mmCIF file of C-alpha atoms in Angstrom:
data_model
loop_
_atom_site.group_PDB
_atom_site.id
_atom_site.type_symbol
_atom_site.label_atom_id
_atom_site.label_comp_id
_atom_site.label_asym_id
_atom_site.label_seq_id
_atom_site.Cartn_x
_atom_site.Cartn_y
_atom_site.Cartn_z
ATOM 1 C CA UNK A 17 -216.733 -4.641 -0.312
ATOM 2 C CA UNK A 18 -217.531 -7.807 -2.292
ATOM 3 C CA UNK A 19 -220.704 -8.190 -3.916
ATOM 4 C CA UNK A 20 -223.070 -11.242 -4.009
ATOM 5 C CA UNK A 21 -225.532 -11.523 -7.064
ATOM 6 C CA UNK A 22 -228.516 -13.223 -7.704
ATOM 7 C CA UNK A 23 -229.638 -14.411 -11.238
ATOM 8 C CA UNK A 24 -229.972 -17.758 -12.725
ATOM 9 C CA UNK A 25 -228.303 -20.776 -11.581
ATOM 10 C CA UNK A 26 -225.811 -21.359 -11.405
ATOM 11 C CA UNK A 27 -225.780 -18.279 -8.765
ATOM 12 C CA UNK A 28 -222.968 -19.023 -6.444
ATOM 13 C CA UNK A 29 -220.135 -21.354 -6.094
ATOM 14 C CA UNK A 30 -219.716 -20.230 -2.561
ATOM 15 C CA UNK A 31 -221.142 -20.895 1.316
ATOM 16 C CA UNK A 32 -221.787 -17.843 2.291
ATOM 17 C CA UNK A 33 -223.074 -17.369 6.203
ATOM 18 C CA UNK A 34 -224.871 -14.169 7.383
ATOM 19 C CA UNK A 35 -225.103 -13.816 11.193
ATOM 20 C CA UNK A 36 -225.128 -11.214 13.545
ATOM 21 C CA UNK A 37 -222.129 -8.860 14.439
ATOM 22 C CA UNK A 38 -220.683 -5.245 16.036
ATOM 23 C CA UNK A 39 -220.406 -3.732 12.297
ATOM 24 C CA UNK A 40 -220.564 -4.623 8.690
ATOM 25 C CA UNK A 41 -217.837 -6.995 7.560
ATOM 26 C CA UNK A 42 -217.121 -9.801 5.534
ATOM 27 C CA UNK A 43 -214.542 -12.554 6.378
ATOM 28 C CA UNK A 44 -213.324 -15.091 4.037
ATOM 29 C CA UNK A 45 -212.701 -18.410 4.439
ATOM 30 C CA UNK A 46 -209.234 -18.491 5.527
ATOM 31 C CA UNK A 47 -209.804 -15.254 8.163
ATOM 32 C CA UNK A 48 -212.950 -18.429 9.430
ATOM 33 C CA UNK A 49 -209.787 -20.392 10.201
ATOM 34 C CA UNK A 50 -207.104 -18.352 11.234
ATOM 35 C CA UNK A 51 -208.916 -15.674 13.509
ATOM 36 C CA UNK A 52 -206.628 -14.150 15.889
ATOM 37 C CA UNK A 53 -209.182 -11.025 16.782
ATOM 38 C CA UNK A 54 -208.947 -11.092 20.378
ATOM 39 C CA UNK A 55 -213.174 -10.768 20.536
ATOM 40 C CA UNK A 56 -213.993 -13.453 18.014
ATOM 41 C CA UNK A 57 -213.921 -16.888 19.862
ATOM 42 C CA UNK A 58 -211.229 -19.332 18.616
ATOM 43 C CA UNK A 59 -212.420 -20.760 15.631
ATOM 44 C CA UNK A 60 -214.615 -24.207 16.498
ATOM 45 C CA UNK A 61 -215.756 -24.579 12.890
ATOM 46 C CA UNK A 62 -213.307 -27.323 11.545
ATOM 47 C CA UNK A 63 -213.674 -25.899 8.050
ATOM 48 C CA UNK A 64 -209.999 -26.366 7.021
ATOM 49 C CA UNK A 65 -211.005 -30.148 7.029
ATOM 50 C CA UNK A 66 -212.242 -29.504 3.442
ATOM 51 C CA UNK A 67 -209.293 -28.133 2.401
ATOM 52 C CA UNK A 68 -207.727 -24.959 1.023
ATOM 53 C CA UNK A 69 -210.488 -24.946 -2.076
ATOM 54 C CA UNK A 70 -213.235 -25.186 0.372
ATOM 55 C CA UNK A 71 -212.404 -22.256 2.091
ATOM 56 C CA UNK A 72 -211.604 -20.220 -1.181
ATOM 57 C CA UNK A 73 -215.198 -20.702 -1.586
ATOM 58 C CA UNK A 74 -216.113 -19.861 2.121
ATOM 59 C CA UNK A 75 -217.959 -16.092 3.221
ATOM 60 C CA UNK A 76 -219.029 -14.889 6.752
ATOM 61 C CA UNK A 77 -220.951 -11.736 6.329
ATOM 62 C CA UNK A 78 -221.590 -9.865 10.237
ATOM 63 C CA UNK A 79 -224.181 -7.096 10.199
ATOM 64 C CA UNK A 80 -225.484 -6.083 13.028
ATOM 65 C CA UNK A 81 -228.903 -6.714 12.917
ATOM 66 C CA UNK A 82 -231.107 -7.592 15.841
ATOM 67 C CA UNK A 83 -232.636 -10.696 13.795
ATOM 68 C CA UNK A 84 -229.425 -12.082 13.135
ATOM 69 C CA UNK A 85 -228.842 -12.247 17.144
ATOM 70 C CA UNK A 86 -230.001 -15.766 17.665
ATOM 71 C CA UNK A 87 -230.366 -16.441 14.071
ATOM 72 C CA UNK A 88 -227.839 -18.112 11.114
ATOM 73 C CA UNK A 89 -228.262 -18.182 7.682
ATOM 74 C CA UNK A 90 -225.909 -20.412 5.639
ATOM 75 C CA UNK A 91 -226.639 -19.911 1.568
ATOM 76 C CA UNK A 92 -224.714 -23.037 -0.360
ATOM 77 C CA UNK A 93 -223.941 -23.206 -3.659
ATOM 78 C CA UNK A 94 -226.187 -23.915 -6.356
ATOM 79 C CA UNK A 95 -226.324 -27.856 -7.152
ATOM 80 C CA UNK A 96 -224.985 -28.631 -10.483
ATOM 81 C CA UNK A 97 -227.404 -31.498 -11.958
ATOM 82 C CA UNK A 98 -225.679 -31.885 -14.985
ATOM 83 C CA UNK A 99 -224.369 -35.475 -16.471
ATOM 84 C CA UNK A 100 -220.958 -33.989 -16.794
ATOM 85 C CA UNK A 101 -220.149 -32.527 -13.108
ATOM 86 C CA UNK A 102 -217.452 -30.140 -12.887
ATOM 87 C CA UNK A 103 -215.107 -30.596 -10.396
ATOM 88 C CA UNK A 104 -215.806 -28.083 -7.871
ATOM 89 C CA UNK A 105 -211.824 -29.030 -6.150
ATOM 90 C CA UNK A 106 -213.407 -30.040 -2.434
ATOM 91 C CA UNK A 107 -215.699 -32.543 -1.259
ATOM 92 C CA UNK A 108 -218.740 -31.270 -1.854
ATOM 93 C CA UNK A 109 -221.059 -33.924 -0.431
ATOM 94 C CA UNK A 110 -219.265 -34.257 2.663
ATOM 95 C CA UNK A 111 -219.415 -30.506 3.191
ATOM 96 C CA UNK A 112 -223.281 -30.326 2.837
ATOM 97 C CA UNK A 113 -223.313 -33.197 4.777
ATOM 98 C CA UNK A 114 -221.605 -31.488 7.547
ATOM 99 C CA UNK A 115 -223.783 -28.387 7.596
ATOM 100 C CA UNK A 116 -226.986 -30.620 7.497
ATOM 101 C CA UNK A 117 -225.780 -32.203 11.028
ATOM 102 C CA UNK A 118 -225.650 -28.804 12.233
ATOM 103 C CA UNK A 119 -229.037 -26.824 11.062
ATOM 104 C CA UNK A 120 -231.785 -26.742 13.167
ATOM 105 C CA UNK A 121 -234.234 -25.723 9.588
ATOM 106 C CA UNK A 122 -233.391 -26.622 6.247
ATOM 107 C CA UNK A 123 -235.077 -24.688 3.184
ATOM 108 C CA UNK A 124 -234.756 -26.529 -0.421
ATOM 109 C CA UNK A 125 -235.663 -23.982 -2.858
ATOM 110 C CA UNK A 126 -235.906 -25.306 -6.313
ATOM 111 C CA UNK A 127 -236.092 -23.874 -9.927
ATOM 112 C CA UNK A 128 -239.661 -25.216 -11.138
ATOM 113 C CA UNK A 129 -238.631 -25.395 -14.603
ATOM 114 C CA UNK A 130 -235.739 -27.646 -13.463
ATOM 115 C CA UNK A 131 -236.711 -30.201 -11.015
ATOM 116 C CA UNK A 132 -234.104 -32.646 -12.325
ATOM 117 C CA UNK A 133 -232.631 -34.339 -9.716
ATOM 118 C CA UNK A 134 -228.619 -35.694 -9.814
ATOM 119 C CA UNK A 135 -226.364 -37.016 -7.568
ATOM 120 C CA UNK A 136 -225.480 -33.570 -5.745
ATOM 121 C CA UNK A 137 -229.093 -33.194 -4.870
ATOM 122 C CA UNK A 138 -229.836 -37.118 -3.915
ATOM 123 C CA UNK A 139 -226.699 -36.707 -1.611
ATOM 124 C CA UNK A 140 -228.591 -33.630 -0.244
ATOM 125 C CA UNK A 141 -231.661 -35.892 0.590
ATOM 126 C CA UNK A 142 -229.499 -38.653 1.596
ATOM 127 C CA UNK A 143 -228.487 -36.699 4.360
ATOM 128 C CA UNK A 144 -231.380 -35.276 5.271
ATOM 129 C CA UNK A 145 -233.315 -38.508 5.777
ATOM 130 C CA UNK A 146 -234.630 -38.531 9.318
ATOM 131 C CA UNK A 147 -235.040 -34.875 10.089
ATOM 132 C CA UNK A 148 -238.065 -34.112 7.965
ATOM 133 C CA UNK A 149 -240.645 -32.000 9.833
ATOM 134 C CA UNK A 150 -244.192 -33.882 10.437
#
């Protein structure tokens, strides 16, 4: 099975969604796409629309647990702030973009001892404009 870490940002290059399933598993990206498991619904997702990179980078973990039954969690790569912006090889904007018009919460969590903020991150709040919580 793979294993995710957690340390110091950068953490993860990859979108990696938990939700609820019949057993333990973990699909990649192009298994999102190309699901022909007769009890999986067709897949509705329109990932493939970021191309083959994208999905290199894309993780479905299923466990079933009863909190996971009418709950998603979607972990996105760490934004990279810096001047010189590797290229990550998909569009990453439009890609948050898309999972922003599709969340029902949104959680920033920031680094407090690195609250610069670059394009990746103002794209972030561009998108978000509109569904802050009162």
């Amino acid at each position: 099975m793979k294993r995710f870490f957690l340390s110091v940002n950068p953490t993860t290059k990859n979108f990696v969604i938990v939700s609820h399933g019949p057993k333990l598993r973990v699909l990649d990206g192009r298994m999102l796409v190309s699901s022909t498991d007769p009890n999986q619904p067709p897949p509705q997702n329109n990932f493939d629309q970021f191309g083959g990179k994208f999905l290199e980078h894309l993780y479905k973990i299923e466990m079933p647990k009863t909190l996971l039954q009418n709950l998603t969690f979607v972990d996105t790569p760490g934004f990279i702030e810096h001047k010189k912006l590797p290229e990550r090889g998909y569009p990453f904007k439009e890609a948050i973009k898309w999972w922003a018009r599709r969340a029902d919460l949104i959680l920033v969590i920031f680094d407090p001892t690195k609250l610069d903020v670059g394009s990746e991150m103002d794209a972030l709040f561009s998108c978000l404009k509109g569904k802050e919580s009162m």
